[in-house]
XYZ file of N, CA, C and O in Angstrom:
708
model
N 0.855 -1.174 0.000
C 0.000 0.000 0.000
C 0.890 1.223 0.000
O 1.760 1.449 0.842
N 0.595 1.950 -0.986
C 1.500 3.409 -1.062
C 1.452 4.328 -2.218
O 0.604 4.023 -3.057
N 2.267 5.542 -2.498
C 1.979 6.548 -3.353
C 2.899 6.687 -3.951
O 3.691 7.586 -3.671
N 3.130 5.694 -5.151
C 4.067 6.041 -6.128
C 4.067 7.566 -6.911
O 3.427 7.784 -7.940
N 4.711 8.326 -6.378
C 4.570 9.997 -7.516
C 5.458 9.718 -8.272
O 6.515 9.761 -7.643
N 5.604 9.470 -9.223
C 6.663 9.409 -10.570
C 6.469 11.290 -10.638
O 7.476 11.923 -10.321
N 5.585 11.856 -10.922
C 5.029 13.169 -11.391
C 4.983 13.739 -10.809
O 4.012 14.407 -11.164
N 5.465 14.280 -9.666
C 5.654 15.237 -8.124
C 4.407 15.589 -8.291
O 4.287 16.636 -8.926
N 3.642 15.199 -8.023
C 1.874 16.384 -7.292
C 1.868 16.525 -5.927
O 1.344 17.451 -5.309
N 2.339 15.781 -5.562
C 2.002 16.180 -3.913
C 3.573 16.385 -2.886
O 4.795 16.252 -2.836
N 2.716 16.678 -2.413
C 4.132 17.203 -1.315
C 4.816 16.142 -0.417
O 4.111 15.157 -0.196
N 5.705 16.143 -0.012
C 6.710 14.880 1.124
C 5.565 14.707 2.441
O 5.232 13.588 2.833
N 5.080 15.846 2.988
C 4.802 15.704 3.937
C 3.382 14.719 3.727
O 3.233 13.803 4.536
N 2.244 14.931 2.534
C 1.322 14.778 2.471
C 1.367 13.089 1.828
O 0.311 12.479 1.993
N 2.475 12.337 1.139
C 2.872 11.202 1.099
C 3.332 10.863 2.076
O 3.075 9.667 2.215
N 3.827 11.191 2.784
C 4.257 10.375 4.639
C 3.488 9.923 5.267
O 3.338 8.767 5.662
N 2.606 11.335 5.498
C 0.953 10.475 6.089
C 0.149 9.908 5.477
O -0.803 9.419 6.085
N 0.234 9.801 4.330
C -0.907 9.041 2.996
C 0.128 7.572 3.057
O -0.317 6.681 3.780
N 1.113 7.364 2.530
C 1.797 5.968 3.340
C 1.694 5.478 4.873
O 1.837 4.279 5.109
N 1.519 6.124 5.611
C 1.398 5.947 6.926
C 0.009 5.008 7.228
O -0.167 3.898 7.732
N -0.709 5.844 6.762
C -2.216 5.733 6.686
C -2.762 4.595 5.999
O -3.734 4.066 6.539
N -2.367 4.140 4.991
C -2.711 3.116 3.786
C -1.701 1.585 4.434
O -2.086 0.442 4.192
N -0.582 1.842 5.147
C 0.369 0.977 5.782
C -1.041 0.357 6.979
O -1.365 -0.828 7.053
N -1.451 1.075 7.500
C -2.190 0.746 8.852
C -3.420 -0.008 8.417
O -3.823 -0.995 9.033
N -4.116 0.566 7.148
C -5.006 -0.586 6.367
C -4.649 -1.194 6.176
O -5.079 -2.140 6.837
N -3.896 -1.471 5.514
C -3.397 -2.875 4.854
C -2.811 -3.860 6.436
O -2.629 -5.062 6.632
N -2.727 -3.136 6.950
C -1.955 -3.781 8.384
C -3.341 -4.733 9.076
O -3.314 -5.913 9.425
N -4.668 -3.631 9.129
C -5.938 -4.113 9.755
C -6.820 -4.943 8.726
O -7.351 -5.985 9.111
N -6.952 -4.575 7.656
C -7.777 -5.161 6.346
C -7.302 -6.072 5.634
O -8.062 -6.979 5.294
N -5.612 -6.092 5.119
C -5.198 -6.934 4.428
C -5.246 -6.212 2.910
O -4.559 -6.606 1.967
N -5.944 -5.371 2.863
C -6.344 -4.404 1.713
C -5.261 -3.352 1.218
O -4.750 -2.454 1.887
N -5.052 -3.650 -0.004
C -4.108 -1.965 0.211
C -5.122 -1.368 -0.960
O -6.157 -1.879 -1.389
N -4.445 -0.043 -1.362
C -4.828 1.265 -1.870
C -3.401 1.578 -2.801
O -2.532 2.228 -2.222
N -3.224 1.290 -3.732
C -1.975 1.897 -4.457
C -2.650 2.885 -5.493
O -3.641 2.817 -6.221
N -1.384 4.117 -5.161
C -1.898 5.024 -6.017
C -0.217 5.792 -6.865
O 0.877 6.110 -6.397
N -0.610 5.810 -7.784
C 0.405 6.083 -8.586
C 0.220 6.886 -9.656
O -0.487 6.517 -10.594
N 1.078 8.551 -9.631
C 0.789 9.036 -10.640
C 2.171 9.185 -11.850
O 3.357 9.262 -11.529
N 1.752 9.194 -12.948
C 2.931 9.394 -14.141
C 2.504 10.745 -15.038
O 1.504 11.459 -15.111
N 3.973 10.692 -15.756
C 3.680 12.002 -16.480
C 2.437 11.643 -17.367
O 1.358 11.965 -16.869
N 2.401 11.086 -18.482
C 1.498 11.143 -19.327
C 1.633 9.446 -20.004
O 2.677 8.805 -20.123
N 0.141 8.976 -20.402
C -0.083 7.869 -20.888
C 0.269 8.182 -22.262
O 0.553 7.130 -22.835
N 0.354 9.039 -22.918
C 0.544 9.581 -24.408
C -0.222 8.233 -25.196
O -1.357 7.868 -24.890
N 0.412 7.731 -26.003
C -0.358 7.166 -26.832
C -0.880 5.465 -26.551
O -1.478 4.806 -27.401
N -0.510 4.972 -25.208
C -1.037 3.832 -24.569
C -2.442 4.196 -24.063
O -2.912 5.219 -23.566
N -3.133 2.525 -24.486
C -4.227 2.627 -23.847
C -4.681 2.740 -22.210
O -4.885 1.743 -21.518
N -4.802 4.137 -21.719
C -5.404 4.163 -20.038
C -5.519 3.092 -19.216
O -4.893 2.773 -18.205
N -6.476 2.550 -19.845
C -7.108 1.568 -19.378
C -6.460 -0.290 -18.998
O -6.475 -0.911 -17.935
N -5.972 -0.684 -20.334
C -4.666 -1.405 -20.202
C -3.908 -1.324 -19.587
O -3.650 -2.168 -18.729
N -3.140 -0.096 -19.818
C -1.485 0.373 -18.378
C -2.066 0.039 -17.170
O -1.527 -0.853 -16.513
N -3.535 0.836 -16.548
C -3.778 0.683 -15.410
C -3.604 -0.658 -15.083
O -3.007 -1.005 -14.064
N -4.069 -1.402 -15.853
C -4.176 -2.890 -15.367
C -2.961 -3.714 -15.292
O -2.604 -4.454 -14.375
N -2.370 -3.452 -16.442
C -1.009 -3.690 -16.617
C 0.180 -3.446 -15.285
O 1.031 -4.203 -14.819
N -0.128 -2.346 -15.021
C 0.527 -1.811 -13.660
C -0.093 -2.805 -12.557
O 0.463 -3.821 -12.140
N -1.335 -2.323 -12.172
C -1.931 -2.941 -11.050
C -1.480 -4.648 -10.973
O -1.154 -5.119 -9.884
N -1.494 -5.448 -12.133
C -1.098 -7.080 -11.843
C 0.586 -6.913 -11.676
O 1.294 -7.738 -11.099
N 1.022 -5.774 -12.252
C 2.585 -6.202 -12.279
C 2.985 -6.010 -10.522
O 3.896 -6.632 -9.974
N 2.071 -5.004 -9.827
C 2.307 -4.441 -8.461
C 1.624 -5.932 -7.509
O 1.515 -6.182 -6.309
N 1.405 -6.395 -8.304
C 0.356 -7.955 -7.274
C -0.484 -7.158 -6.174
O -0.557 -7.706 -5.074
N -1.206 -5.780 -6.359
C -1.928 -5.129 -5.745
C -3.336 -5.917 -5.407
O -4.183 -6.232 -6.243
N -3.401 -6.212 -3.701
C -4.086 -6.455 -3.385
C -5.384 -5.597 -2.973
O -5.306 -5.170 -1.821
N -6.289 -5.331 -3.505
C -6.865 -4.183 -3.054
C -7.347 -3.132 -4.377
O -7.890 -3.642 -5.357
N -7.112 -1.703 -4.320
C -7.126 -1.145 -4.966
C -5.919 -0.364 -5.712
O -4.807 0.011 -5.342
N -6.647 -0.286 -6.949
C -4.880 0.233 -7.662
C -5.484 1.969 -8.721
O -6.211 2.171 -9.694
N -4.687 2.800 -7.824
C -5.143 4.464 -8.987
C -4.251 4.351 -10.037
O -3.300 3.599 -9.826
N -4.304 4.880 -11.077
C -3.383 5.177 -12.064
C -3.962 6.934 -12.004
O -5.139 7.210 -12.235
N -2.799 8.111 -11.621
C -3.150 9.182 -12.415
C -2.536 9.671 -13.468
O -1.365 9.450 -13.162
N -2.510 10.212 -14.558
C -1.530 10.819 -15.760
C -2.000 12.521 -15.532
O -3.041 13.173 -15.616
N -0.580 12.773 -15.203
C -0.374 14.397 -15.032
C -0.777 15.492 -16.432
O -1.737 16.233 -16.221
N -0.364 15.565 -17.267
C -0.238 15.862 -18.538
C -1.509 15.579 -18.954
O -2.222 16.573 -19.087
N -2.135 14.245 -19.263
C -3.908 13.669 -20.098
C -4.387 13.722 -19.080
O -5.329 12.929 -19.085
N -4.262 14.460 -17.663
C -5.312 14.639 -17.009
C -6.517 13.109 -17.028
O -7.740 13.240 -17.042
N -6.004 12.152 -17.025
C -6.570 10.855 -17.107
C -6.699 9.910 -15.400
O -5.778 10.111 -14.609
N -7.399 9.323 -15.140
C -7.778 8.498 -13.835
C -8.427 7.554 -13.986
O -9.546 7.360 -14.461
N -7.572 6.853 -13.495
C -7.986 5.350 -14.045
C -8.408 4.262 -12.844
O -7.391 4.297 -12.152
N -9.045 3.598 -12.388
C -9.226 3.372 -11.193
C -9.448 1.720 -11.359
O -10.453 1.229 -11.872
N -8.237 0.900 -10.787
C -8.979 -0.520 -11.065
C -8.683 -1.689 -9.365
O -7.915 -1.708 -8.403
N -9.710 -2.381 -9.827
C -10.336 -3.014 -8.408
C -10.231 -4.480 -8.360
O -10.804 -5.183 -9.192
N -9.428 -5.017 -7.293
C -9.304 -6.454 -6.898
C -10.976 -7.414 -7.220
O -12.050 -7.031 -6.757
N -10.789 -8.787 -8.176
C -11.830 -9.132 -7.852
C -12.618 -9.403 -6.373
O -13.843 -9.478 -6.282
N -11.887 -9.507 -5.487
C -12.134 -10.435 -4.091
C -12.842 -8.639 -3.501
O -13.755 -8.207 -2.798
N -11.776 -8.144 -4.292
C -11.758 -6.536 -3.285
C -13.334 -5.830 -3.955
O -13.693 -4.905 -3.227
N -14.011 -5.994 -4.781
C -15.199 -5.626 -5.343
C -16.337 -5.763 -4.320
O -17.364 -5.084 -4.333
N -15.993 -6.847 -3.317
C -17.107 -7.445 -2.574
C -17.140 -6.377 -1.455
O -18.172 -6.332 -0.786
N -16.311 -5.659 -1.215
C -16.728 -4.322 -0.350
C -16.003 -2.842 -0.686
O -15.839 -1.854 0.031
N -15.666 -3.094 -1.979
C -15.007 -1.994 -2.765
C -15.562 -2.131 -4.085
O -14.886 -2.610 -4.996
N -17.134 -1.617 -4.303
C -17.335 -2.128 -5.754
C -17.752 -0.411 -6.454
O -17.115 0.609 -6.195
N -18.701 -0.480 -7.161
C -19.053 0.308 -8.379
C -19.335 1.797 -7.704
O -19.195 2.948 -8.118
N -19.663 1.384 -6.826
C -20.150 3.238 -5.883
C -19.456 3.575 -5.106
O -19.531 4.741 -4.719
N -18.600 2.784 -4.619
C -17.411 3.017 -3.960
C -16.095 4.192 -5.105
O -15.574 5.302 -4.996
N -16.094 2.870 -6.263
C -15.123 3.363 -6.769
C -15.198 4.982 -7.434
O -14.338 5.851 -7.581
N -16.855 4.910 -7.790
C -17.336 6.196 -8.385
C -17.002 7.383 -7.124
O -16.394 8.426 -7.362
N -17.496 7.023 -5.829
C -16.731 7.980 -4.558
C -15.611 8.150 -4.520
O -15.255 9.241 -4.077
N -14.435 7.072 -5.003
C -13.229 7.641 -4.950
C -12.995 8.284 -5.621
O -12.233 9.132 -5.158
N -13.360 8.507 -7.180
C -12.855 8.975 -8.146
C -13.184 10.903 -7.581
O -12.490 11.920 -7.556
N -14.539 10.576 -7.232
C -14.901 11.981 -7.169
C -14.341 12.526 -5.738
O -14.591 13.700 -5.463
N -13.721 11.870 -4.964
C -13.087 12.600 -4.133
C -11.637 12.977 -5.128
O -11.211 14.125 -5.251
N -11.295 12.314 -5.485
C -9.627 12.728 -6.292
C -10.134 14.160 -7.211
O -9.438 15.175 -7.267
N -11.274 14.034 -7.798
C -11.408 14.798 -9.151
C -11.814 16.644 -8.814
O -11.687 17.703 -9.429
N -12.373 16.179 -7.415
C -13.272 17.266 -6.774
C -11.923 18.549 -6.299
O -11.959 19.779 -6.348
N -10.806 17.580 -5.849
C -9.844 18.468 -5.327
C -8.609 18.897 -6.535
O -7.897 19.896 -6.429
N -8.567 18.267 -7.263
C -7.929 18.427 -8.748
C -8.281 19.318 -9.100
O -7.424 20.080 -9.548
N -9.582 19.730 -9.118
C -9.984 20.730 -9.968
C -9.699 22.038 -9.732
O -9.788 22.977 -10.522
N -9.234 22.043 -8.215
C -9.003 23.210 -8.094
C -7.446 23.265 -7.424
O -7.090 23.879 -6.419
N -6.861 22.640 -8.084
C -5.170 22.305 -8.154
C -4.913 21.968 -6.467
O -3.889 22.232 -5.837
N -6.102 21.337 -5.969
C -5.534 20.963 -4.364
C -5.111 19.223 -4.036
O -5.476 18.458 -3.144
N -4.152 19.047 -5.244
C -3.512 17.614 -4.898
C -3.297 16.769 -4.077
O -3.602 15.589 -4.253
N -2.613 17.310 -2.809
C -2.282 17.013 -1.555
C -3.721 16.732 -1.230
O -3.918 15.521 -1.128
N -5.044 17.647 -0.990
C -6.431 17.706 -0.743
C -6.946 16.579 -1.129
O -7.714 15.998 -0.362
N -6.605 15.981 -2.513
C -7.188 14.790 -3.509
C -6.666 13.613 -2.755
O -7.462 12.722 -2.456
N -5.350 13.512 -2.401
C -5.105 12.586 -2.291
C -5.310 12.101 -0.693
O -5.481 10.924 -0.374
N -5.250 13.416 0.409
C -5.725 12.629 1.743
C -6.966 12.391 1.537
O -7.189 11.182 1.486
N -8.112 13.216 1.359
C -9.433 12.867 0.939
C -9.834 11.408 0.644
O -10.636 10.640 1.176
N -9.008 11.309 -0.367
C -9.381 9.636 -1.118
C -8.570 8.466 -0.027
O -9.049 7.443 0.463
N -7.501 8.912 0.095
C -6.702 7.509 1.408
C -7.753 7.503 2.756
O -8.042 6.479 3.375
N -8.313 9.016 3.106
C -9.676 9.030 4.179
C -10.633 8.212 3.845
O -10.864 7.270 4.604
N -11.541 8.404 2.438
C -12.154 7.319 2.206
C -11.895 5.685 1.966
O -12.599 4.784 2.421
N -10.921 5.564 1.286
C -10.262 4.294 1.368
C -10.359 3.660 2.550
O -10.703 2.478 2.550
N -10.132 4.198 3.522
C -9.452 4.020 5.383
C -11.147 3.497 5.586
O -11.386 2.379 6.044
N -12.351 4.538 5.150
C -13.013 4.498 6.204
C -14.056 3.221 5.265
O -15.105 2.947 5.849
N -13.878 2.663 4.253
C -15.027 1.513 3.757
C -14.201 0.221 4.290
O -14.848 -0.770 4.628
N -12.937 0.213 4.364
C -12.025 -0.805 5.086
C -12.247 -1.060 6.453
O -12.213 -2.148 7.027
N -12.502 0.171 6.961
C -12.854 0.109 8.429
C -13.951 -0.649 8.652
O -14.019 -1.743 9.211
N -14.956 0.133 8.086
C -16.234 -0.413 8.368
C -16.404 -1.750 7.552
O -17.583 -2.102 7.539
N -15.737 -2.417 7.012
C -15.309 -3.844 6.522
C -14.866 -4.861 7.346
O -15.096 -6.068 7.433
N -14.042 -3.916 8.036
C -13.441 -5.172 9.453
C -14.364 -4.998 10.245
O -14.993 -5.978 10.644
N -14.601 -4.039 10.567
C -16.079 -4.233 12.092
C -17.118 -4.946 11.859
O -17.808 -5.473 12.732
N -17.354 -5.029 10.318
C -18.584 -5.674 10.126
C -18.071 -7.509 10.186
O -18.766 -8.448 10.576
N -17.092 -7.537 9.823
C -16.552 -8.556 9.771
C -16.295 -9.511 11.041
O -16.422 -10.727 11.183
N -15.826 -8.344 12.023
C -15.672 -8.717 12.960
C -17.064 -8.773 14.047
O -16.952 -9.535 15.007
N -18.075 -8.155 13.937
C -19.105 -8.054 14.466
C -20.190 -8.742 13.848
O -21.364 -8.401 14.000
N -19.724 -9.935 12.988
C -21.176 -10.624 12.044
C -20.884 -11.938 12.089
O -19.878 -12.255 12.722
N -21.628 -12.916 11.482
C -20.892 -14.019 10.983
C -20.616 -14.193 9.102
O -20.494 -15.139 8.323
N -20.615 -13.009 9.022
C -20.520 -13.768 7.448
C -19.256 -13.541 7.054
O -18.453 -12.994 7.810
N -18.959 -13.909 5.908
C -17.679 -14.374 5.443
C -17.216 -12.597 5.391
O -18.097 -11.750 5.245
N -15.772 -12.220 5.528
C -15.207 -11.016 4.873
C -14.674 -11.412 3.693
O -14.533 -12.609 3.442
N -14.195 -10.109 2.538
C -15.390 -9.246 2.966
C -16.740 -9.018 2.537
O -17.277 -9.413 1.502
N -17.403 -8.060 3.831
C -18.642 -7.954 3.790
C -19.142 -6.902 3.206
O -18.632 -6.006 3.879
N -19.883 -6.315 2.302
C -19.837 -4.833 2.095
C -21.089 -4.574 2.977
O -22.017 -5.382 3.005
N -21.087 -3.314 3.764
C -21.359 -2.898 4.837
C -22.527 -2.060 4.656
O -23.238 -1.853 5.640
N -22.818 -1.561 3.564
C -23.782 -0.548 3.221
C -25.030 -0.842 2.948
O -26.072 -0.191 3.025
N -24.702 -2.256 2.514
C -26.258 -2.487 1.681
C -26.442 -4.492 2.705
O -25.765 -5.491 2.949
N -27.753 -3.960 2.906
C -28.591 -5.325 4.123
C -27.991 -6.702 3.039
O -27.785 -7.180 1.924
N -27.954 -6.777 4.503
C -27.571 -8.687 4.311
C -28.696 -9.749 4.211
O -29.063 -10.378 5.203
N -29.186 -9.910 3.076
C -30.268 -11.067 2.569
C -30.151 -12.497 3.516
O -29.296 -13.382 3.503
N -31.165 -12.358 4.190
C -31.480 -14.074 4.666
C -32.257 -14.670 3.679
O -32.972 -14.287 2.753
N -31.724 -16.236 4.395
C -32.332 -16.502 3.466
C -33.468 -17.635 3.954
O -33.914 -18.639 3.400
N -33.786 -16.863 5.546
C -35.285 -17.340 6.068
C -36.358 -16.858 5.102
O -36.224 -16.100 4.142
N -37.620 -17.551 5.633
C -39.072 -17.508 4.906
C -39.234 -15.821 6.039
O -38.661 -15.414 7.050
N -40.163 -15.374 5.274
C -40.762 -14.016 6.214
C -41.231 -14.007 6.385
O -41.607 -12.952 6.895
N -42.445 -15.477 6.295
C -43.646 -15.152 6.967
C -44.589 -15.890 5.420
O -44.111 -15.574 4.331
N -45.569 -16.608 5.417
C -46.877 -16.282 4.662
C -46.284 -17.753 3.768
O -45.288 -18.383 4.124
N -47.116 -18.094 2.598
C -46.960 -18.805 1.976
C -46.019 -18.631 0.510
O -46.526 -18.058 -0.454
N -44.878 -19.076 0.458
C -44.556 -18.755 -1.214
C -45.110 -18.724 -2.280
O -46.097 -19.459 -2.319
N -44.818 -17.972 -3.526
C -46.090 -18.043 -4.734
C -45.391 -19.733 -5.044
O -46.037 -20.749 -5.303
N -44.110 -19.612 -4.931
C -44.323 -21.406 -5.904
C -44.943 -22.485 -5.336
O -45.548 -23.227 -6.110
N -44.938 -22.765 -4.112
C -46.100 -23.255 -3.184
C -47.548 -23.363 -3.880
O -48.013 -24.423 -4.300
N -48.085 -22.324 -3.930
C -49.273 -22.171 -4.380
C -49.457 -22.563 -5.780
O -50.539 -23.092 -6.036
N -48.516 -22.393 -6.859
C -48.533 -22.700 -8.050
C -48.767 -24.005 -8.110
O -49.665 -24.475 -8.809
N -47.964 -24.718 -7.369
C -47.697 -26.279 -7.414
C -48.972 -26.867 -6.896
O -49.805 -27.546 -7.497
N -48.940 -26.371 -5.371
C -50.788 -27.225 -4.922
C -51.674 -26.821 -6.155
O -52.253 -27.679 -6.820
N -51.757 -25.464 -6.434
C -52.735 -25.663 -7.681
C -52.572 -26.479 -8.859
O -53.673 -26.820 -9.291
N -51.662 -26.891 -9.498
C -51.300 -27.485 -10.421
C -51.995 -29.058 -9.914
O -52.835 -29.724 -10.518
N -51.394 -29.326 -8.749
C -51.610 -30.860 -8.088
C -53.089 -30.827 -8.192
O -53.605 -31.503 -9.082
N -53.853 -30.113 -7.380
C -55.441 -29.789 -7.151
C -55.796 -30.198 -8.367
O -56.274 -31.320 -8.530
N -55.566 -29.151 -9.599
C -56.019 -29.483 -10.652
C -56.175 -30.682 -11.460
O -57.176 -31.000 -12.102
N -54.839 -31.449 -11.338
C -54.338 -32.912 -11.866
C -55.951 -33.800 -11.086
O -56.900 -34.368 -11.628
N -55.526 -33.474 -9.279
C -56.174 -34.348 -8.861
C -58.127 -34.364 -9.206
O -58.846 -35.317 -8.906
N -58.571 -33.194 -9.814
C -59.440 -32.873 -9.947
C -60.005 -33.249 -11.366
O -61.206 -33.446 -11.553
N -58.874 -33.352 -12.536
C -59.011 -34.457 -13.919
C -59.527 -35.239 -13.535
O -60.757 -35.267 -13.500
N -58.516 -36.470 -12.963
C -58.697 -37.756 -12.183
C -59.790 -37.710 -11.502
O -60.531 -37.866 -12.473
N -60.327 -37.645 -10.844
C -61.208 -37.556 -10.500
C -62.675 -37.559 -11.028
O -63.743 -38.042 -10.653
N -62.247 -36.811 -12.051
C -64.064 -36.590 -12.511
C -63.847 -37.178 -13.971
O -64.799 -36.890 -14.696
N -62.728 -38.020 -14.690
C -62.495 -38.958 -15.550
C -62.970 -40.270 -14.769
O -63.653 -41.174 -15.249
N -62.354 -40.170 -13.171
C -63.076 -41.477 -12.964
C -64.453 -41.580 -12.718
O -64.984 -42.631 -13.077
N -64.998 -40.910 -12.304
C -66.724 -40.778 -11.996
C -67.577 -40.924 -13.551
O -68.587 -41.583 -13.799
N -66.678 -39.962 -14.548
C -67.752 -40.488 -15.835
C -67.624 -41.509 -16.244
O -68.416 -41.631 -17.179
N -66.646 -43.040 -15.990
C -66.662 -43.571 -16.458
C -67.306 -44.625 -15.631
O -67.517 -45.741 -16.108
């Protein structure tokens, strides 16, 4: 877990504690957060490099790609790590990075996003640790039982009717005859 700057955006001090910080997840979660920015993707595909990078880093967790120059962000996600780092998550990270970019507050982008990172991990282990279900758990959205709630199922009913019906042929095939 850590902040590769190939592209100086942020400052020493604001990578010390953004490594610090992402060290202590990965320490509690098992999860890391790699974020890495370069000068420019120029004529490689975004999307590829990111990935390309992220398997070459054996990034467990999450992996940023930023490009300084194409202003490009690329954001790619562990399969295992989807299960409490998935599609709205990742759309939150992006827009924490993009929100502070915009107004050239880098350092801003990047604790912002290691804050959020920190805090769906967090609430990953507590849930984890406070449930029985397997980690990880994603924490946001209810956990489906898979008790009855009460009342009769429709396939229940389909079936006795189906049976009823059968038995109700039979029945009045045998009486006319």
């Amino acid at each position: 877990a850590e902040v590769v700057d190939t592209a100086g955006m942020f400052s020493s001090s604001a990578l010390t504690e953004a490594n610090q910080r992402l060290e202590e997840v990965k320490r509690k979660s098992g999860k890391e957060l790699v974020i890495e920015t370069i000068e420019e993707v120029g004529q490689a595909d975004a999307n590829a490099l990111a990935i390309e990078k992220a398997k070459a880093r054996k990034v467990n967790g999450v992996y940023v790609l930023i490009s300084k120059k194409d202003r490009k962000l690329k954001i790619e996600i562990g399969n295992k790590t989807k299960q409490v780092f998935g599609d709205f998550e990742r759309d939150t990270l992006r827009s924490k990075i993009t929100e502070e970019f915009k107004v050239k507050n880098f350092d801003g982008g990047l604790n912002s996003s290691v804050d959020y990172f920190a805090g769906v991990m967090d609430a990953a282990v507590a849930n984890k640790n406070t449930s029985n279900h397997n980690y990880p758990q994603k924490s946001e959205f209810p956990i489906r039982s898979n008790q009855s709630t009460g009342g009769i199922p429709w396939m229940t009913i389909i079936i006795f009717a189906v049976l009823a019906f059968i038995a109700f042929k039979v029945i009045t095939s045998l009486m006319a005859s």
